[in-house]
Amino acid sequence: MTDAGTMRIPILGGTAWLGRELVRAAHDAGHEVAVLARGEAGAIPDGVRAFVADRGQVGAYDAAAAERWDAVIDVTRHPGFARGAVAALGGVADRWVFVSSSSVYADMRTQGIDESGELLPPLDAELLEDPDDYGSAKVGCEAAVLAGVGADRVLIARPSLIGGPGDASGRGGYWPLRFAHPAVPGQVLVPDADTPVQLLDVRDLADWLIASAVARTTGVMNVAGDTMPLTEHLSTARAVAGYSGEIVARGADWLSEHEVSPWAGPRSLPLWLPEELAGLNAHDTARAREAGLVPRPLEQTLADMLAWELTEGPERERRAGLTDGEERELLQAASSRR
């Protein structure tokens, strides 16, 4: 460390959503933070040292490798990038923090899986090209980090659902925005399901990761917000939005019949999961809680997400949820079958 309690931390890929929050958390805590990225996912914040580099190119890490670091933080999804970073920086870093995903687990149905759960096979490729291989790609990244750095110097964090201001996926912000701006006044379509949700504020994740690096925390840890039924999550979103109208609930069969997808993406009802995927958002997080993870209240996260969504524009094209037109069409179909 440079001064007492001050660390030198390079963040690999620090210009996208989580990366920016990691930079913010490290900077706010008084650490000397650097970013190694192309800078195409977002601007590098003022006052933050930058190593502008394409991680797929030879020599990408040369400048950073010429220095000594207290902890490297990597968020990549490409196994080849993870291997390259470890080969270049593993010898000049005291600790390594890798942000993986709960999608690494092979069993997506069982709830309460801890870090000993069976993993998917690692992706046998340098780069992730098919989004369906995301979990396997993260397994490959984990293996590369553990093999190259050693378990005694590594923290592997496996987050579940992340939300908060800046969430361009549209998943977590959909419900407070929909309740605040119903497509049909006084009616909102929701899934008739009680699968679990454990949304974690991205700011809490970033703060915990930086604090864990300072504390020299090692091991593999599931990281998530408080687990609750989807109905409770939606109730909180309704309260945040001040919605007092009708809830039109329809089951999985009806939603499937009307081509409404679960979880995320176009023409979906976000955060809803079918039973065969219920474990995807219900992992055991006891280790992370013991290591200091304290999520903020869901009400605060959803309120901040709603404020961000309104600033971005309620009418903009979204990456998850129903459009107003789709919602009106589906509510009409639901009404005709009463």
Coordinates of C-alpha atoms in Angstrom, one line a residue, residues 96-327:
W96 CA -6.7 -10.4 -7.4
V97 CA -10.5 -9.7 -7.4
F98 CA -12.5 -11.3 -10.1
V99 CA -16.2 -10.5 -10.7
S100 CA -17.8 -13.6 -11.9
S101 CA -21.6 -14.5 -11.9
S102 CA -24.1 -16.8 -10.3
S103 CA -24.8 -18.0 -13.9
V104 CA -21.8 -20.3 -13.4
Y105 CA -23.9 -22.9 -11.6
A106 CA -25.2 -25.9 -13.6
D107 CA -28.3 -26.3 -11.5
M108 CA -30.7 -23.4 -12.2
R109 CA -33.8 -24.9 -10.5
T110 CA -32.6 -25.5 -6.9
Q111 CA -32.9 -22.5 -4.5
G112 CA -30.3 -21.8 -1.9
I113 CA -27.2 -23.2 -3.6
D114 CA -24.0 -22.2 -2.0
E115 CA -20.5 -21.9 -3.4
S116 CA -19.9 -25.6 -3.5
G117 CA -22.6 -26.1 -6.2
E118 CA -21.7 -27.9 -9.4
L119 CA -20.4 -25.6 -12.2
L120 CA -21.1 -25.5 -15.9
P121 CA -18.2 -26.8 -18.1
P122 CA -15.7 -24.0 -18.9
L123 CA -16.0 -22.4 -22.3
D124 CA -13.4 -23.8 -24.6
A125 CA -12.7 -20.6 -26.4
E126 CA -10.8 -17.4 -25.9
L127 CA -13.7 -15.1 -26.4
L128 CA -17.4 -15.2 -25.5
E129 CA -19.4 -14.9 -28.8
D130 CA -22.7 -16.5 -28.0
P131 CA -24.6 -14.9 -25.0
D132 CA -26.0 -18.4 -24.2
D133 CA -22.4 -19.4 -23.2
Y134 CA -22.1 -16.6 -20.6
G135 CA -22.1 -18.9 -17.6
S136 CA -19.5 -21.2 -19.1
A137 CA -17.4 -18.3 -20.1
K138 CA -17.3 -17.0 -16.5
V139 CA -16.3 -20.5 -15.4
G140 CA -13.4 -20.4 -17.8
C141 CA -12.4 -17.0 -16.4
E142 CA -12.5 -18.2 -12.8
A143 CA -10.4 -21.2 -13.7
A144 CA -7.8 -19.0 -15.4
V145 CA -7.6 -16.7 -12.4
L146 CA -7.3 -19.5 -9.9
A147 CA -4.7 -21.3 -11.9
G148 CA -2.6 -18.2 -12.7
V149 CA -2.7 -16.4 -9.3
G150 CA -3.6 -19.1 -6.7
A151 CA -6.6 -19.4 -4.4
D152 CA -4.7 -17.9 -1.5
R153 CA -4.6 -14.5 -3.3
V154 CA -7.9 -14.4 -5.1
L155 CA -11.5 -13.3 -4.3
I156 CA -14.0 -14.6 -6.8
A157 CA -17.4 -12.8 -6.4
R158 CA -20.5 -14.4 -8.0
P159 CA -23.2 -11.7 -8.2
S160 CA -26.8 -12.6 -9.0
L161 CA -29.1 -9.8 -10.2
I162 CA -27.6 -6.3 -10.1
G163 CA -29.6 -3.1 -10.3
G164 CA -29.4 0.6 -9.6
P165 CA -29.0 3.8 -11.5
G166 CA -27.4 3.3 -14.8
D167 CA -28.8 -0.2 -15.4
A168 CA -29.1 -0.2 -19.2
S169 CA -30.4 -3.8 -19.2
G170 CA -33.9 -2.5 -18.3
R171 CA -34.6 -5.4 -15.9
G172 CA -34.6 -3.8 -12.5
G173 CA -36.0 -0.4 -13.6
Y174 CA -38.9 -1.7 -15.6
W175 CA -41.3 -2.2 -12.7
P176 CA -41.0 1.1 -10.9
L177 CA -41.2 2.8 -14.2
R178 CA -44.2 0.8 -15.4
F179 CA -46.1 1.5 -12.1
A180 CA -45.2 5.2 -12.4
H181 CA -46.3 5.3 -16.1
P182 CA -49.0 2.6 -16.8
A183 CA -49.7 2.0 -20.5
V184 CA -53.4 1.8 -19.5
P185 CA -54.4 4.1 -16.7
G186 CA -55.2 2.2 -13.5
Q187 CA -54.0 -1.2 -14.9
V188 CA -50.6 -3.0 -14.9
L189 CA -50.0 -6.6 -16.1
V190 CA -47.8 -8.7 -13.8
P191 CA -46.9 -12.4 -13.7
D192 CA -48.9 -14.6 -11.3
A193 CA -45.8 -16.2 -9.9
D194 CA -43.8 -16.1 -6.6
T195 CA -40.3 -17.1 -7.8
P196 CA -37.5 -15.4 -5.8
V197 CA -35.7 -12.1 -6.5
Q198 CA -32.5 -10.9 -4.9
L199 CA -31.6 -7.6 -6.5
L200 CA -28.4 -6.0 -5.3
D201 CA -27.6 -2.4 -5.8
V202 CA -24.6 -2.0 -8.0
R203 CA -23.2 0.7 -5.6
D204 CA -23.3 -1.8 -2.7
L205 CA -21.5 -4.4 -4.8
A206 CA -18.8 -1.9 -5.8
D207 CA -18.3 -0.6 -2.3
W208 CA -18.1 -4.2 -0.9
L209 CA -15.6 -5.3 -3.6
I210 CA -13.3 -2.4 -2.8
A211 CA -13.6 -2.9 0.9
S212 CA -12.9 -6.6 0.4
A213 CA -9.7 -5.8 -1.5
V214 CA -8.6 -3.6 1.3
A215 CA -9.4 -6.4 3.9
R216 CA -7.5 -8.9 1.7
T217 CA -10.6 -11.1 1.6
T218 CA -10.1 -14.3 -0.4
G219 CA -12.3 -17.2 -1.4
V220 CA -15.4 -17.7 -3.6
M221 CA -18.6 -15.9 -2.6
N222 CA -22.1 -15.6 -3.9
V223 CA -23.1 -11.9 -3.7
A224 CA -26.7 -10.8 -3.9
G225 CA -29.4 -8.7 -2.3
D226 CA -32.0 -9.8 0.2
T227 CA -34.0 -12.7 -1.2
M228 CA -37.8 -12.2 -1.4
P229 CA -40.8 -13.4 -3.4
L230 CA -41.5 -11.6 -6.7
T231 CA -44.8 -10.4 -5.2
E232 CA -43.0 -8.6 -2.4
H233 CA -40.5 -7.0 -4.9
L234 CA -43.4 -5.8 -7.0
S235 CA -45.2 -4.5 -4.0
T236 CA -42.2 -2.4 -3.1
A237 CA -42.0 -1.1 -6.7
R238 CA -45.7 -0.1 -6.5
A239 CA -45.1 1.8 -3.3
V240 CA -42.1 3.6 -4.7
A241 CA -44.0 4.7 -7.8
G242 CA -47.1 5.6 -5.8
Y243 CA -49.3 3.3 -7.8
S244 CA -52.8 2.4 -6.4
G245 CA -54.5 1.0 -9.5
E246 CA -55.4 -2.6 -10.5
I247 CA -53.0 -5.4 -10.7
V248 CA -53.8 -7.8 -13.6
A249 CA -52.0 -11.1 -12.8
R250 CA -51.7 -13.9 -15.3
G251 CA -49.9 -17.2 -15.0
A252 CA -47.0 -18.7 -16.9
D253 CA -49.2 -20.7 -19.3
W254 CA -51.2 -17.6 -20.3
L255 CA -48.1 -15.5 -20.7
S256 CA -46.4 -18.1 -22.8
E257 CA -49.5 -18.5 -25.0
H258 CA -49.3 -14.7 -25.6
E259 CA -45.5 -14.9 -26.3
V260 CA -44.4 -13.0 -23.2
S261 CA -40.9 -14.0 -22.1
P262 CA -39.6 -14.3 -18.6
W263 CA -36.6 -12.5 -17.0
A264 CA -35.4 -10.0 -19.6
G265 CA -35.3 -9.0 -23.2
P266 CA -38.0 -7.7 -25.6
R267 CA -41.6 -8.5 -24.9
S268 CA -40.9 -9.7 -21.4
L269 CA -42.0 -9.3 -17.9
P270 CA -38.7 -8.8 -16.2
L271 CA -37.5 -10.7 -13.1
W272 CA -40.2 -13.3 -13.4
L273 CA -38.7 -16.8 -13.7
P274 CA -40.3 -20.1 -14.5
E275 CA -40.0 -22.8 -11.8
E276 CA -37.2 -24.6 -13.7
L277 CA -35.0 -21.5 -13.4
A278 CA -36.1 -20.4 -9.9
G279 CA -32.7 -21.0 -8.4
L280 CA -31.0 -18.5 -10.8
N281 CA -31.9 -15.7 -8.4
A282 CA -31.9 -17.4 -5.0
H283 CA -28.4 -18.3 -4.0
D284 CA -27.0 -18.6 -0.5
T285 CA -25.0 -15.5 0.3
A286 CA -24.0 -16.3 3.9
R287 CA -20.2 -16.0 3.1
A288 CA -20.5 -12.6 1.6
R289 CA -22.7 -11.3 4.5
E290 CA -20.1 -12.6 7.0
A291 CA -17.4 -10.8 4.9
G292 CA -19.2 -7.5 5.4
L293 CA -21.8 -7.2 2.6
V294 CA -24.7 -5.0 3.7
P295 CA -27.3 -4.2 1.0
R296 CA -29.3 -1.0 1.3
P297 CA -33.1 -1.2 1.5
L298 CA -34.7 -2.2 -1.8
E299 CA -37.0 0.9 -1.6
Q300 CA -33.9 3.1 -1.9
T301 CA -32.5 1.2 -4.9
L302 CA -35.9 1.2 -6.7
A303 CA -36.5 4.9 -6.0
D304 CA -33.1 5.8 -7.4
M305 CA -33.7 3.6 -10.4
L306 CA -37.0 5.2 -11.1
A307 CA -35.4 8.7 -10.9
W308 CA -32.7 7.5 -13.3
E309 CA -35.3 6.0 -15.7
L310 CA -37.3 9.2 -15.7
T311 CA -34.2 11.2 -16.4
E312 CA -33.3 8.9 -19.3
G313 CA -36.8 9.3 -20.7
P314 CA -39.8 6.9 -20.1
E315 CA -40.6 6.8 -23.9
R316 CA -37.2 5.6 -25.0
E317 CA -36.6 2.2 -26.5
R318 CA -35.9 -0.3 -23.8
R319 CA -33.9 -3.6 -23.7
A320 CA -36.4 -5.4 -21.4
G321 CA -40.1 -5.4 -20.7
L322 CA -43.2 -4.6 -22.7
T323 CA -43.7 -1.6 -24.8
D324 CA -46.8 0.5 -24.1
G325 CA -48.4 -1.0 -27.2
E326 CA -47.7 -4.5 -26.2
E327 CA -49.0 -3.8 -22.7

